[in-house]
């Protein structure tokens, strides 16, 4: 298991708490840093020397939304070189957002927030397991 930081960008504190419980229940002990806004997450990503394991982001966020934030990351050479997997986990599943995420950005997943705890747990497990075994530049510290 990789123990790098998971960056959670979520403005709903209840959703943050549920995701934190899910990670604990799954035995995932990666440190989690939580930001309710993209601006604060951007400050962290620009200032840390770490290569986070994963960015798990909502789409509908105050200020800069998740789509705009991913575009901002892609425009930063420093962050682009970190090759951090970026996954949307959102209640907002309109076709335009999904199309933009995959066709204009380099997102690595777009998942719908589930309503039941077991469904949330299953989805997060799939995302985490995939990135734990996937070969990508960030996993091998190539970037």
Coordinates of C-alpha atoms in Angstrom, one line a residue:
X1 CA 0.0 0.0 0.0
X2 CA 1.2 3.5 -0.8
X3 CA 1.1 5.9 2.2
X4 CA 1.3 9.2 0.4
X5 CA -1.2 11.9 1.2
X6 CA -4.7 11.9 -0.2
X7 CA -5.9 15.4 -1.0
X8 CA -9.6 15.8 -0.4
X9 CA -11.3 18.9 -1.8
X10 CA -14.9 18.9 -0.5
X11 CA -16.9 21.9 0.8
X12 CA -19.5 19.7 2.7
X13 CA -18.1 18.8 6.1
X14 CA -20.6 15.9 6.4
X15 CA -19.3 14.4 3.2
X16 CA -15.7 14.9 4.4
X17 CA -16.5 13.1 7.7
X18 CA -18.2 10.2 5.8
X19 CA -15.2 9.9 3.4
X20 CA -12.8 10.0 6.4
X21 CA -14.8 7.1 8.1
X22 CA -14.9 5.2 4.8
X23 CA -11.1 5.4 4.5
X24 CA -10.7 4.3 8.1
X25 CA -13.1 1.4 7.6
X26 CA -11.2 0.3 4.5
X27 CA -8.0 0.2 6.5
X28 CA -6.5 3.0 4.4
X29 CA -4.1 4.8 6.6
X30 CA -2.8 7.4 4.1
X31 CA -2.8 10.9 5.7
X32 CA -5.7 12.9 4.4
X33 CA -5.5 16.7 3.9
X34 CA -8.9 18.3 3.5
X35 CA -9.6 21.6 1.8
X36 CA -13.1 23.1 1.5
X37 CA -12.0 25.3 -1.4
X38 CA -9.7 24.9 -4.4
X39 CA -7.8 28.1 -3.5
X40 CA -6.6 26.5 -0.2
X41 CA -5.8 23.2 -2.0
X42 CA -3.8 25.1 -4.6
X43 CA -1.7 26.8 -2.0
X44 CA -0.9 23.4 -0.4
X45 CA -0.1 21.7 -3.7
X46 CA 2.1 24.6 -4.8
X47 CA 4.0 24.7 -1.5
X48 CA 4.5 21.0 -0.6
X49 CA 7.4 19.0 -1.8
X50 CA 5.4 15.8 -1.5
X51 CA 3.8 14.0 -4.4
X52 CA 0.3 13.3 -3.1
X53 CA -1.1 9.8 -3.8
X54 CA -4.5 11.2 -5.1
X55 CA -6.6 14.3 -5.4
X56 CA -10.3 13.4 -4.7
X57 CA -12.3 16.5 -5.7
X58 CA -15.9 17.6 -5.7
X59 CA -17.0 19.5 -8.8
X60 CA -19.4 22.0 -7.3
X61 CA -17.2 24.1 -4.9
X62 CA -17.3 27.7 -3.8
X63 CA -15.2 30.1 -5.8
X64 CA -13.2 28.1 -8.3
X65 CA -15.1 24.8 -9.1
X66 CA -13.4 21.5 -9.5
X67 CA -13.3 21.7 -13.3
X68 CA -11.6 25.1 -13.2
X69 CA -9.2 23.9 -10.5
X70 CA -8.1 21.0 -12.6
X71 CA -7.5 23.3 -15.5
X72 CA -5.4 25.5 -13.1
X73 CA -3.3 22.5 -12.1
X74 CA -2.8 21.6 -15.7
X75 CA -1.5 25.1 -16.4
X76 CA 1.1 24.9 -13.6
X77 CA 4.3 23.3 -14.8
X78 CA 5.3 22.5 -11.2
X79 CA 2.1 20.7 -10.5
X80 CA 1.8 19.1 -13.9
X81 CA 5.2 17.5 -13.3
X82 CA 4.0 15.9 -10.1
X83 CA 1.5 13.7 -12.1
X84 CA -1.0 13.5 -9.3
X85 CA -4.0 11.4 -10.2
X86 CA -7.1 13.6 -10.2
X87 CA -10.5 12.0 -9.6
X88 CA -13.8 13.8 -9.4
X89 CA -16.3 12.4 -6.8
X90 CA -19.4 14.5 -7.1
X91 CA -23.2 14.7 -7.1
X92 CA -22.9 16.8 -10.2
X93 CA -23.0 14.3 -13.1
X94 CA -24.2 16.4 -16.0
X95 CA -23.0 15.4 -19.4
X96 CA -21.3 18.7 -20.1
X97 CA -19.1 18.4 -17.0
X98 CA -18.2 14.8 -17.7
X99 CA -17.4 15.7 -21.3
X100 CA -15.3 18.7 -20.3
X101 CA -13.4 16.7 -17.6
X102 CA -12.4 13.9 -20.1
X103 CA -12.1 15.9 -23.3
X104 CA -10.5 19.1 -22.2
X105 CA -8.7 18.1 -19.0
X106 CA -6.5 15.2 -17.9
X107 CA -8.7 13.7 -15.2
X108 CA -8.3 10.1 -14.3
X109 CA -11.9 9.4 -13.2
X110 CA -15.3 10.9 -12.6
X111 CA -17.5 9.1 -10.1
X112 CA -21.0 9.9 -8.8
X113 CA -21.3 10.3 -5.1
X114 CA -23.4 7.5 -3.7
X115 CA -26.0 8.0 -1.1
X116 CA -25.6 4.8 0.9
X117 CA -22.5 4.2 3.1
X118 CA -21.8 0.7 1.7
X119 CA -22.0 2.2 -1.9
X120 CA -19.6 5.0 -0.9
X121 CA -17.3 2.5 0.6
X122 CA -17.3 0.3 -2.5
X123 CA -16.6 3.2 -4.8
X124 CA -13.8 4.6 -2.7
X125 CA -12.3 1.1 -2.5
X126 CA -12.3 0.7 -6.3
X127 CA -10.7 4.1 -6.7
X128 CA -8.0 3.5 -4.0
X129 CA -7.2 -0.1 -5.2
X130 CA -6.9 1.0 -8.8
X131 CA -4.4 3.8 -8.0
X132 CA -2.5 1.5 -5.6
X133 CA -1.7 -1.0 -8.3
X134 CA -1.7 1.3 -11.3
X135 CA 1.7 2.2 -12.9
X136 CA 1.9 5.9 -13.3
X137 CA 4.7 8.5 -13.1
X138 CA 3.8 9.7 -9.6
X139 CA 3.8 6.1 -8.3
X140 CA 7.4 5.6 -9.5
X141 CA 8.6 9.1 -8.6
X142 CA 9.6 9.6 -12.3
X143 CA 8.1 13.1 -12.5

